[in-house]
PDB file of C-alpha atoms in Angstrom:
ATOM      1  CA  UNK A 300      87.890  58.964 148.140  1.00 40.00           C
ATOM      2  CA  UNK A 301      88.755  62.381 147.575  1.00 43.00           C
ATOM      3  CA  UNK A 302      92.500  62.931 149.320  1.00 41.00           C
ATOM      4  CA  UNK A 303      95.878  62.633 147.200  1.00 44.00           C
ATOM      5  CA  UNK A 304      96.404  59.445 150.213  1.00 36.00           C
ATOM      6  CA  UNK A 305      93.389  57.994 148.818  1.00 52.00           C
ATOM      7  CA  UNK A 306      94.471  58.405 145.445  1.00 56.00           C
ATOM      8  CA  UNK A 307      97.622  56.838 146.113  1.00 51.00           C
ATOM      9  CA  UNK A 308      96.187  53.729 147.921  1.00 46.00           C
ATOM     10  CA  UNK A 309      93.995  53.505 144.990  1.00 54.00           C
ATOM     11  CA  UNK A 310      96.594  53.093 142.318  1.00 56.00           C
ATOM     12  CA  UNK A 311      98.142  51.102 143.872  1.00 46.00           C
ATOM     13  CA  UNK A 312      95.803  48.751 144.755  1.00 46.00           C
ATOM     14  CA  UNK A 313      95.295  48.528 140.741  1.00 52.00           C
ATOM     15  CA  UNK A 314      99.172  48.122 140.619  1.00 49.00           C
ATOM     16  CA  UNK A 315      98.705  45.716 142.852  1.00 43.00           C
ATOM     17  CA  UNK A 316      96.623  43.407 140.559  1.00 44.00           C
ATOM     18  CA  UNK A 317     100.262  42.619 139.011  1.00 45.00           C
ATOM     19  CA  UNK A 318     100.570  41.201 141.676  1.00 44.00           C
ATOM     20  CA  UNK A 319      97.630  39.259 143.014  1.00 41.00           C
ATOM     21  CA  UNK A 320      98.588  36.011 144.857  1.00 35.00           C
ATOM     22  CA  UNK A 321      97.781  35.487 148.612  1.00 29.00           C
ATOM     23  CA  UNK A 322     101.205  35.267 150.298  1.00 30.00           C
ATOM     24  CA  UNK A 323     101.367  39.094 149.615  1.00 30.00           C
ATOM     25  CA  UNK A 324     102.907  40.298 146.202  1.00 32.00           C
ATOM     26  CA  UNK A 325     106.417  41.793 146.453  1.00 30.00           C
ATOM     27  CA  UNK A 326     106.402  40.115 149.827  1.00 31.00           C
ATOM     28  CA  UNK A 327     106.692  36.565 148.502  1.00 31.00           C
ATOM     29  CA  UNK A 328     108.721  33.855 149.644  1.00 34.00           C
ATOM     30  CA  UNK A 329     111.736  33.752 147.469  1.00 30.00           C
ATOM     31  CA  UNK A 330     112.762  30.536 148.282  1.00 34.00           C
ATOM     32  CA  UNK A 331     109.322  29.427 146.284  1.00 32.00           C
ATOM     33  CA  UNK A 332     110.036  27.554 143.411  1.00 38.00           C
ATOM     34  CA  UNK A 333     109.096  30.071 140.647  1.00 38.00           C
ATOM     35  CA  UNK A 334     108.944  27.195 138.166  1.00 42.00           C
ATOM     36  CA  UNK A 335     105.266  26.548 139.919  1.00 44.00           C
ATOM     37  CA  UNK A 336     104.064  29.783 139.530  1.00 42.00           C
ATOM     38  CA  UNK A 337     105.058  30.308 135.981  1.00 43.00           C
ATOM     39  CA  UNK A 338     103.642  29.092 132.704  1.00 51.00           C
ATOM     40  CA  UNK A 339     104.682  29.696 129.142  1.00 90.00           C
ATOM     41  CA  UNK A 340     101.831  31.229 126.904  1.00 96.00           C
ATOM     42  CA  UNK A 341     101.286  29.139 123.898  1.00 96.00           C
ATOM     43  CA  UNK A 342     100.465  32.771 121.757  1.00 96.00           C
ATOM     44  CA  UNK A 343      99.163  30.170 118.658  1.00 96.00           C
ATOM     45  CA  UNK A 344      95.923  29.267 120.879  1.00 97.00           C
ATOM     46  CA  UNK A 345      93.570  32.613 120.760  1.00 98.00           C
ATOM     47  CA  UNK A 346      92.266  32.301 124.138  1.00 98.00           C
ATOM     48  CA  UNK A 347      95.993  32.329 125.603  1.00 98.00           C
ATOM     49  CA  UNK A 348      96.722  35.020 123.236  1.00 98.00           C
ATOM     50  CA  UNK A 349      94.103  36.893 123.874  1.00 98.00           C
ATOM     51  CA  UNK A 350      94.827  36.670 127.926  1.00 98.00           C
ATOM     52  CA  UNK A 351      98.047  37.828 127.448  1.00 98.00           C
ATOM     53  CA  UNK A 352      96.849  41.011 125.561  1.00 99.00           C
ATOM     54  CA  UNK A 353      94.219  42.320 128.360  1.00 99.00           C
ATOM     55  CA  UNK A 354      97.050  41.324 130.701  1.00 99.00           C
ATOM     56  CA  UNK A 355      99.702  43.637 129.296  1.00 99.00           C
ATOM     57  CA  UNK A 356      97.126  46.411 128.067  1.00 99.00           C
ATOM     58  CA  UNK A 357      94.738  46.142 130.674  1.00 99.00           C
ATOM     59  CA  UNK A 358      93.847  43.644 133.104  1.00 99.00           C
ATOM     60  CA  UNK A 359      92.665  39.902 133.444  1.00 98.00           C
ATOM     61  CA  UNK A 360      90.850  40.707 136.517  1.00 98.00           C
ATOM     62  CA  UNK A 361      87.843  43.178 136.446  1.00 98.00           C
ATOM     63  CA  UNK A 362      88.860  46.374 137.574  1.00 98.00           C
ATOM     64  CA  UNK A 363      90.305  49.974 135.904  1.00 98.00           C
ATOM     65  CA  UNK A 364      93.894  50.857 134.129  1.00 98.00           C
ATOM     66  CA  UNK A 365      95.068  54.168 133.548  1.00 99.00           C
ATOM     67  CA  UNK A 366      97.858  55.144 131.257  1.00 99.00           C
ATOM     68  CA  UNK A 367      99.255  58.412 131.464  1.00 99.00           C
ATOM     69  CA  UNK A 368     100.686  59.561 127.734  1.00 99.00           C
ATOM     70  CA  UNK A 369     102.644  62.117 125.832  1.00 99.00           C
ATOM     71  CA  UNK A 370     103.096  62.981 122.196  1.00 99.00           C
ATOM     72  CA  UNK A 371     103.874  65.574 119.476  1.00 99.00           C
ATOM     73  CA  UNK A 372     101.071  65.928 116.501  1.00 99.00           C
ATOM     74  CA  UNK A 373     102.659  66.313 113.345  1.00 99.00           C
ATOM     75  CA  UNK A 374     101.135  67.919 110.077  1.00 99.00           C
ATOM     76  CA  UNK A 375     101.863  66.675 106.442  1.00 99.00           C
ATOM     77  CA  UNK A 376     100.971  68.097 103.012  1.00 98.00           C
ATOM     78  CA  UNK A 377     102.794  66.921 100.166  1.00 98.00           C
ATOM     79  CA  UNK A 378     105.162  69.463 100.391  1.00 97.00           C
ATOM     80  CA  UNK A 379     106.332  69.495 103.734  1.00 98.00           C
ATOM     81  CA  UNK A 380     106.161  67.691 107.005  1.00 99.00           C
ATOM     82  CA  UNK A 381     106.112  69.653 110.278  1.00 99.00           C
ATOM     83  CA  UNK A 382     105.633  69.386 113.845  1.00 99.00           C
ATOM     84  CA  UNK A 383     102.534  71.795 114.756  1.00 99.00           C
ATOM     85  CA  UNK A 384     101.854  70.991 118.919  1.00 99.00           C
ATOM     86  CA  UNK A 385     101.961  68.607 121.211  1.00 99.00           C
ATOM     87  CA  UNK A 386      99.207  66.629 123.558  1.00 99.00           C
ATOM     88  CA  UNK A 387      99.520  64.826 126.972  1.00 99.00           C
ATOM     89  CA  UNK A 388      96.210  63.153 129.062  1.00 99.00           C
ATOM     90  CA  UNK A 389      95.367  60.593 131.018  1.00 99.00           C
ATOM     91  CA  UNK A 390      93.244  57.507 129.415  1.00 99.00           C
ATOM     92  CA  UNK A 391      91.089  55.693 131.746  1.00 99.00           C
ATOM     93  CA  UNK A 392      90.393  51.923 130.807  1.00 99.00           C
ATOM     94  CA  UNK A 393      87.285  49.783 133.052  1.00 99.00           C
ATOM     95  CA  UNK A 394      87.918  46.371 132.266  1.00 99.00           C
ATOM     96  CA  UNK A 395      85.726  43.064 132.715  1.00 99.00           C
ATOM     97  CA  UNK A 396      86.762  39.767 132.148  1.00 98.00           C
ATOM     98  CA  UNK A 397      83.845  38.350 130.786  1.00 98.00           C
ATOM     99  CA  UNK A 398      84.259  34.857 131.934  1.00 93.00           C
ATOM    100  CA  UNK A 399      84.616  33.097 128.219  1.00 92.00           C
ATOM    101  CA  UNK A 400      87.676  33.991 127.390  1.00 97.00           C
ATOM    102  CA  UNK A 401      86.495  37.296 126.399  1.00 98.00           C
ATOM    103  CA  UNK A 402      87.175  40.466 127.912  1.00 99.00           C
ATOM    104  CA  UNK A 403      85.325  44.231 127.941  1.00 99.00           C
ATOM    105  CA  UNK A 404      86.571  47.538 128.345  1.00 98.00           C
ATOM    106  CA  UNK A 405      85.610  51.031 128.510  1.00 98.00           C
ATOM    107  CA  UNK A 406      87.601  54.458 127.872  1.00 98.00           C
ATOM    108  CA  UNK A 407      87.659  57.417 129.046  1.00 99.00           C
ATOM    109  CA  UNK A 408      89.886  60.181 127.759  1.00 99.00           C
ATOM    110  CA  UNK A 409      90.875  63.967 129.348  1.00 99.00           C
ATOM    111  CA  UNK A 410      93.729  65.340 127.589  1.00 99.00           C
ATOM    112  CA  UNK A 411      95.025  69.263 126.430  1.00 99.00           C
ATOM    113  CA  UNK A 412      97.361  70.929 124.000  1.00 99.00           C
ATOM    114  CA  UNK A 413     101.167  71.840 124.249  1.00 99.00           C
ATOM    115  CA  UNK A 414     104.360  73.713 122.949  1.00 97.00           C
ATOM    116  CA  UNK A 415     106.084  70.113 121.781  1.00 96.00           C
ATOM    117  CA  UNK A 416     107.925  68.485 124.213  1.00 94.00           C
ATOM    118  CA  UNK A 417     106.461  70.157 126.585  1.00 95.00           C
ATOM    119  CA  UNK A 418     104.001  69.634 129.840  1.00 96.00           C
ATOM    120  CA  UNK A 419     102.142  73.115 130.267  1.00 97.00           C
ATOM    121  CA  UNK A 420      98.865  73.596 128.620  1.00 98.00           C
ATOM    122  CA  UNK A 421      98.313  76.361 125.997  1.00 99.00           C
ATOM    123  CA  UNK A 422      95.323  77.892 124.438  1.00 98.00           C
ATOM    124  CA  UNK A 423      97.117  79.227 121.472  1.00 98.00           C
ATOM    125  CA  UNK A 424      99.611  78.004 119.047  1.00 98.00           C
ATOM    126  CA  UNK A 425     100.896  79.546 115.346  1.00 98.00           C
ATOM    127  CA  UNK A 426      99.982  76.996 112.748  1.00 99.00           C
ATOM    128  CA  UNK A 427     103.224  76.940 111.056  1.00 98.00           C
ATOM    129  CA  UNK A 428     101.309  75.484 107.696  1.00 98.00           C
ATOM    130  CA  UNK A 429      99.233  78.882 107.676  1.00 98.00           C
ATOM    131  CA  UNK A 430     101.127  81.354 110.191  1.00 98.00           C
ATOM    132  CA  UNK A 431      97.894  82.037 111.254  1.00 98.00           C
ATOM    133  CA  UNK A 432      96.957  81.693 115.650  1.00 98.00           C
ATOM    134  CA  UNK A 433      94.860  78.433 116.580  1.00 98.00           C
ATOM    135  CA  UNK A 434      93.132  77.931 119.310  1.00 98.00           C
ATOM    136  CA  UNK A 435      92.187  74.503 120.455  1.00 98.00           C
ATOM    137  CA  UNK A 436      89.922  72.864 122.779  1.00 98.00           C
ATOM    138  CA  UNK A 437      91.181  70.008 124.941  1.00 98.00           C
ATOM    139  CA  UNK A 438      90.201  66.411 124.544  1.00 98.00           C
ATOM    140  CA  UNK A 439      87.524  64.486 126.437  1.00 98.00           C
ATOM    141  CA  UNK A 440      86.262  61.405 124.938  1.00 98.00           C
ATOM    142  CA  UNK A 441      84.418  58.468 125.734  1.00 98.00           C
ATOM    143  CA  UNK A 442      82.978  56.292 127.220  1.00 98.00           C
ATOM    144  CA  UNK A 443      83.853  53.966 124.268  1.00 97.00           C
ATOM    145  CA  UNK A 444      83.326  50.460 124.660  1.00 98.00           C
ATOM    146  CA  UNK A 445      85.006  47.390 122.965  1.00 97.00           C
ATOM    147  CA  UNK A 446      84.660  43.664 123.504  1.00 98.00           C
ATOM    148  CA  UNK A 447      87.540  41.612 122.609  1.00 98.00           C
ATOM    149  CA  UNK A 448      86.693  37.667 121.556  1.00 98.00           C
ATOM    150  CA  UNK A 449      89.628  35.106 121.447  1.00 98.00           C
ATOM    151  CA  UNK A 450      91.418  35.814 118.559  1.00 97.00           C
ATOM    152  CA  UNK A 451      95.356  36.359 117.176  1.00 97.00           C
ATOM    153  CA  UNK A 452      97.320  39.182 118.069  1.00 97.00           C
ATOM    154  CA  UNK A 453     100.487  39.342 116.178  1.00 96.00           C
ATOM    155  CA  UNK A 454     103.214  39.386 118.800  1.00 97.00           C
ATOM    156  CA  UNK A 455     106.790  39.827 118.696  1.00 96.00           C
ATOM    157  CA  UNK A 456     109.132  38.700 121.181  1.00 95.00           C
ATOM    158  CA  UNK A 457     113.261  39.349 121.682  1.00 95.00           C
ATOM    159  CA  UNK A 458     114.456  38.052 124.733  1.00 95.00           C
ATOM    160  CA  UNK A 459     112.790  38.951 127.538  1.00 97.00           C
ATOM    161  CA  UNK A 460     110.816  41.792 125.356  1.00 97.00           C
ATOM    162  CA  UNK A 461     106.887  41.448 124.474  1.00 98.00           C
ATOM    163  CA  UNK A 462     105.601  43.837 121.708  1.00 98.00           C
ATOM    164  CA  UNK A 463     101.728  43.838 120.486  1.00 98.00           C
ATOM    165  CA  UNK A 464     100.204  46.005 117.949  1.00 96.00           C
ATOM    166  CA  UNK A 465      96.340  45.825 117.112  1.00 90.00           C
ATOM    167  CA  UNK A 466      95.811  48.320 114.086  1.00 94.00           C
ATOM    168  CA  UNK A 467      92.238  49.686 113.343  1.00 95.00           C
ATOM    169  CA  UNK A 468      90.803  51.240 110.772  1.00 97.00           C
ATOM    170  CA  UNK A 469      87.690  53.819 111.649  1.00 96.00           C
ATOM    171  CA  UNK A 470      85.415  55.565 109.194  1.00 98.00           C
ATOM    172  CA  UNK A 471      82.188  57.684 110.104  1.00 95.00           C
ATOM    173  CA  UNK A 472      80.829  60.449 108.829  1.00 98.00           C
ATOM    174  CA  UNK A 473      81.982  64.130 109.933  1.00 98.00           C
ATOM    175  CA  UNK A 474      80.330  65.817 112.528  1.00 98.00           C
ATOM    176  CA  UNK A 475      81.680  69.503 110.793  1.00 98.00           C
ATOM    177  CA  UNK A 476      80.466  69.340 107.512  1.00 97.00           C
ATOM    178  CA  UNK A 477      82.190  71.215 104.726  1.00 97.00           C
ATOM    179  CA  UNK A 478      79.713  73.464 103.968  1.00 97.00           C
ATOM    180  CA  UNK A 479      78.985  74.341 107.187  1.00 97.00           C
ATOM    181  CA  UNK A 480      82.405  74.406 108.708  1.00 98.00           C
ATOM    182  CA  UNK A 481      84.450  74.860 105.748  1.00 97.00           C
ATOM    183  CA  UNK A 482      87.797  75.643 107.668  1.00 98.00           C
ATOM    184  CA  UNK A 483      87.520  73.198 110.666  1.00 98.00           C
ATOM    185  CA  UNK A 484      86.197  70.133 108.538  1.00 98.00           C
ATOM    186  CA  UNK A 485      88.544  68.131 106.501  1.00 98.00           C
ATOM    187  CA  UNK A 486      85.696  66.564 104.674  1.00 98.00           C
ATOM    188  CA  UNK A 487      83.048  64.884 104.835  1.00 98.00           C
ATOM    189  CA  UNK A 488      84.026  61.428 105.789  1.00 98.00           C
ATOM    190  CA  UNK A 489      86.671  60.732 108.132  1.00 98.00           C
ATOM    191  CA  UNK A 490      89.239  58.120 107.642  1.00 98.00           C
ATOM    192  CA  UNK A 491      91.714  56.873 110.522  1.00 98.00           C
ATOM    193  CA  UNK A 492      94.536  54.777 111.290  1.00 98.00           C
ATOM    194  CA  UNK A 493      95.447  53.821 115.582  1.00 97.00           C
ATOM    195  CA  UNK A 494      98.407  51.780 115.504  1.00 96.00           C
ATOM    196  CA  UNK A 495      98.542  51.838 119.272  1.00 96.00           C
ATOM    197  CA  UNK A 496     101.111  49.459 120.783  1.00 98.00           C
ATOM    198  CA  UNK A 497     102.154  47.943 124.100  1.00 99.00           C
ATOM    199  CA  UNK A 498     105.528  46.884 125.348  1.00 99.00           C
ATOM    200  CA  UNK A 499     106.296  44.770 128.368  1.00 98.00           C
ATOM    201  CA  UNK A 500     108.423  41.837 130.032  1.00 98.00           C
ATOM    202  CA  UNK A 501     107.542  38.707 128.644  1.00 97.00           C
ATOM    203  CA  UNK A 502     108.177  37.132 131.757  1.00 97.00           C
ATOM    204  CA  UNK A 503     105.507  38.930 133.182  1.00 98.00           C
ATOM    205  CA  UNK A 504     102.819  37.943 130.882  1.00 98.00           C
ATOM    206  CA  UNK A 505     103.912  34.171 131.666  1.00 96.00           C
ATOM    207  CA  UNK A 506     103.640  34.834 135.695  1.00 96.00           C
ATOM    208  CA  UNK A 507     100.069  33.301 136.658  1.00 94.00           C
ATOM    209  CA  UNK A 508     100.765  35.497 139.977  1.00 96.00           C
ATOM    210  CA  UNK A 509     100.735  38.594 137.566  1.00 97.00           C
ATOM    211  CA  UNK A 510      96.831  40.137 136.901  1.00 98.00           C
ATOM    212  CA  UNK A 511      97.872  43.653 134.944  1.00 99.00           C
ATOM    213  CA  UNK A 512     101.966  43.591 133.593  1.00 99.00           C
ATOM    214  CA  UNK A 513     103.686  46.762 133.606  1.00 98.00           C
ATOM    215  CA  UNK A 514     103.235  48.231 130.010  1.00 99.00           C
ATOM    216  CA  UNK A 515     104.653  50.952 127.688  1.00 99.00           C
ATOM    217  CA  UNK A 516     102.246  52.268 125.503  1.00 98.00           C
ATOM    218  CA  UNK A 517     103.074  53.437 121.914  1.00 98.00           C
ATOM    219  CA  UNK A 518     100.695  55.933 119.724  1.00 98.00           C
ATOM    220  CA  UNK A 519     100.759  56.414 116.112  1.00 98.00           C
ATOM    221  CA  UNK A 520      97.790  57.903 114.754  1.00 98.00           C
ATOM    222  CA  UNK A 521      97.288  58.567 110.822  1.00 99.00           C
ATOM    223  CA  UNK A 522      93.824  61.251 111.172  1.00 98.00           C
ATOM    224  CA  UNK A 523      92.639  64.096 108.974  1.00 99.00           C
ATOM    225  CA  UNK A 524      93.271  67.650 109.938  1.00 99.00           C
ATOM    226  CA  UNK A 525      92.031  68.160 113.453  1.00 98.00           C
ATOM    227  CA  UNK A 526      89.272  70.982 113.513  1.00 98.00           C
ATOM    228  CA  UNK A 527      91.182  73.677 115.616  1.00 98.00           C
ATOM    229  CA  UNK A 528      94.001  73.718 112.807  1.00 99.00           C
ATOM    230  CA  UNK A 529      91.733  74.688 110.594  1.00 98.00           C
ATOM    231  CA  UNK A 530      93.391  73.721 107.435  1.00 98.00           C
ATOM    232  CA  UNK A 531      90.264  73.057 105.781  1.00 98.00           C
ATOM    233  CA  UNK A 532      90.272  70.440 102.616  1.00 97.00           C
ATOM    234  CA  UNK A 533      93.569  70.689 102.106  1.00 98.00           C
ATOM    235  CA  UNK A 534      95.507  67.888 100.818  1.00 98.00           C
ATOM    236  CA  UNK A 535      97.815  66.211 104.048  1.00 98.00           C
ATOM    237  CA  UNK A 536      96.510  65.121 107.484  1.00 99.00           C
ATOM    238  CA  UNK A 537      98.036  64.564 111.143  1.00 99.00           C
ATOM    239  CA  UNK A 538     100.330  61.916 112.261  1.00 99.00           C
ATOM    240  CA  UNK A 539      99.946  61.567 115.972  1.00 99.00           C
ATOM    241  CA  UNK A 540     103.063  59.860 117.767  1.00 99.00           C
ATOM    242  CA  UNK A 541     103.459  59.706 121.336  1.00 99.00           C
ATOM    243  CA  UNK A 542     104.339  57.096 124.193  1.00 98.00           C
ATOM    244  CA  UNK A 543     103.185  57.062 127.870  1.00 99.00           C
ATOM    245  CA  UNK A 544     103.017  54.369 130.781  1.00 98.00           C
ATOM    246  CA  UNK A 545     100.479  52.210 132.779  1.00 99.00           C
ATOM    247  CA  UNK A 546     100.222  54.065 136.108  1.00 99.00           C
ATOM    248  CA  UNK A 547     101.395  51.999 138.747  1.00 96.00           C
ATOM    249  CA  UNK A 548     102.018  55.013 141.251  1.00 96.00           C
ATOM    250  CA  UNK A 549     100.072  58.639 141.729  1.00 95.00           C
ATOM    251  CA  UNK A 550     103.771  59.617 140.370  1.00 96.00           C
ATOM    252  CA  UNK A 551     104.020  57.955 137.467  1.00 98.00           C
ATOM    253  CA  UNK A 552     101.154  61.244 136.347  1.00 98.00           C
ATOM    254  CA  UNK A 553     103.105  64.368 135.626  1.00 98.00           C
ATOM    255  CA  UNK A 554     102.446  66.850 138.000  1.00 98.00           C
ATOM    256  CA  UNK A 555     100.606  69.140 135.107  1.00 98.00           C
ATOM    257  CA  UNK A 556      98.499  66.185 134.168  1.00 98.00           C
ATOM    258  CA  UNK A 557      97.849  65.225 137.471  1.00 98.00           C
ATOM    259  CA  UNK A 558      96.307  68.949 138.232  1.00 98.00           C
ATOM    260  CA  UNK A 559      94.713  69.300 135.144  1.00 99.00           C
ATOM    261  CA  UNK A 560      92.761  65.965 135.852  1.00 98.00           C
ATOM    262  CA  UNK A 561      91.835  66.726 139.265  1.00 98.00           C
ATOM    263  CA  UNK A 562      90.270  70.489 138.339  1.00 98.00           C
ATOM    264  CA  UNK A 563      88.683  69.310 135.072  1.00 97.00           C
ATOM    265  CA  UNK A 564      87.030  66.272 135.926  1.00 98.00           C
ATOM    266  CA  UNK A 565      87.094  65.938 139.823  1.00 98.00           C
ATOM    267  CA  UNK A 566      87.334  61.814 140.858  1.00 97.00           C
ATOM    268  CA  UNK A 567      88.078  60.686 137.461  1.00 98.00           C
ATOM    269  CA  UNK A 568      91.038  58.363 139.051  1.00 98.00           C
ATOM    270  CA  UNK A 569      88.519  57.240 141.168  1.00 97.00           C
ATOM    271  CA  UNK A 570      85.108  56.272 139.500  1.00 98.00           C
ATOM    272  CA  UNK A 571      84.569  53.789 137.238  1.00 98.00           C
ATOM    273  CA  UNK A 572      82.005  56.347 134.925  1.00 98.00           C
ATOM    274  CA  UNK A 573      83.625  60.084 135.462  1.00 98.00           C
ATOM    275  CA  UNK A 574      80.587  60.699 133.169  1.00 97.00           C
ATOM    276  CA  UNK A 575      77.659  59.748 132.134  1.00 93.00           C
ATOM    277  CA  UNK A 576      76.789  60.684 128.234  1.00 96.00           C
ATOM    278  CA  UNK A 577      79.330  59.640 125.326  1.00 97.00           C
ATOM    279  CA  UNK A 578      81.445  62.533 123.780  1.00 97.00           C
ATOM    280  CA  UNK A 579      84.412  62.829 121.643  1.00 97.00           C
ATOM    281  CA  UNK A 580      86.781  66.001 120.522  1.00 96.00           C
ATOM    282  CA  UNK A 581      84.476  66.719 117.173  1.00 97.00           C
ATOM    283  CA  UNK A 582      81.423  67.025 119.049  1.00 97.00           C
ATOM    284  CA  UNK A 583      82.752  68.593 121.276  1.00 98.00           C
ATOM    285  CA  UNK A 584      84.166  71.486 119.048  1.00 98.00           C
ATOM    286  CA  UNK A 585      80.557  71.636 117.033  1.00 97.00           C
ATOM    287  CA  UNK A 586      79.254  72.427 120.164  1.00 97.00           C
ATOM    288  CA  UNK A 587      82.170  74.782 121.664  1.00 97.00           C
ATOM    289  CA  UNK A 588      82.725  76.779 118.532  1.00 97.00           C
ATOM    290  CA  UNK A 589      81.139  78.181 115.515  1.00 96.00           C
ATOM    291  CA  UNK A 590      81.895  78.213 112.052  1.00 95.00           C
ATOM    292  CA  UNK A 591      84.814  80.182 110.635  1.00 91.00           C
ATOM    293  CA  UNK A 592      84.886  81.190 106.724  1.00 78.00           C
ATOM    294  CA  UNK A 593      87.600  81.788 104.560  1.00 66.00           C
TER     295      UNK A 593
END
């Protein structure tokens, strides 16, 4: 499939897995009693809680979810706290339901660097922690993979509003040693917090009919110094914050985004493994830059 048409029936065929019963989706007969096609989720019972979760990130049914996002990137010492550029991308989830109440996915990531607030992408910024000119290189990252077993999410519920928030804790060694890289590394483990949320109708997570909800996505990323700010050891980090959308419609991609995706990384909407070998943003940069001293 390589038109924008395609591209559109595409998405929303995967839109359509919200709504996957065989009288036709939106098209439904009204006069149904909804009462039969509905069922409360009992969120104390793992299994059920853990449905609801690939439901409103993902989906139940094997098949790919793509969230478009935007955010501002945020530097703090223990002086100050300022905002120092923003990011937008596309994230690219492959889903399998696993058949045990267990589900797989897979993500891929394409995403580049902004003025905050702001759609265009830049390849220079001022670091307004150094007044010195960074330059960054964009994101690509994945595939990752994570299996999710029946387990409890903690939920929060007001009215007709569904909230979930799974926080995770990652530690590996660098890639940029200190040594080496003593202005792009912030040491020489790194230590980070994803506090990534979703947000959706709670009615939709209890409609059997409904394969993939509608979701809002919330970032909040606690990370070390990212390698282009080149901040070195210095005492502080990055707080990431951003939001973004499950895409439903070609449209609900910014036009930027949308264009950046398309000359970057031709068919990602489309295939299931855009590539082949796993990357992320610090190997990239060892392999896309060289070391910079003091």
């Amino acid at each position: 499939m390589n038109s924008m048409m395609d591209r559109r029936t595409l998405l929303r065929g995967l839109g359509a897995l919200s709504l996957a019963g065989a009288a036709g989706g939106l098209n439904a007969d009204t006069n149904v009693d909804s009462s039969d096609n509905l069922s409360s989720i009992d969120f104390s019972d793992d299994v059920e809680n853990l449905r609801a979760y690939a439901k409103l990130a993902g989906t139940t049914e094997d098949g790919m979810v793509h969230y478009w996002y935007s955010g501002t990137i945020f530097g703090f010492t223990p002086e100050k706290i300022l905002p120092m550029v923003g990011w937008t991308g596309l994230l690219k989830m492959v889903w399998r339901n696993l058949g045990n109440g267990s589900f797989h996915f897979r993500n891929y990531d394409l995403a580049y660097f902004t003025e905050p607030g702001q759609s265009k992408r830049i390849d220079s910024f001022v670091n307004p922690f150094t007044g010195k000119t960074n330059r960054p290189i964009d994101v690509i990252g994945g595939p990752f993979d994570v299996v999710l077993s029946p387990k409890q999410f903690p939920w929060i519920t007001s009215g007709d509003e569904a909230w979930v928030t799974d926080p995770h804790i990652f530690s590996f060694i660098n890639k940029l040693q200190p040594d080496e890289w003593p202005l792009a590394s912030s040491g020489d483990m790194l230590n980070m917090l994803y506090l990534d949320g979703f947000q959706g109708k709670l009615s939709d997570l209890e409609d059997d009919r409904i394969k993939s909800a509608p979701s809002i996505v919330n970032i909040a990323h606690v990370n070390p110094w990212y390698p282009f700010f080149m901040m070195g050891q210095r005492n502080g980090g990055n707080f990431w914050h951003g939001h973004g959308k499950k895409v439903m419609e070609l449209s609900d991609i910014t036009p930027e985004v949308l264009e950046y995706v398309e000359k970057e990384s031709p068919g990602f909407i489309e295939s299931e493994a855009p590539w082949p070998t796993r990357t992320d943003s610090y190997k990239e940069y060892k392999e896309q830059r060289k070391p910079a001293k003091q």
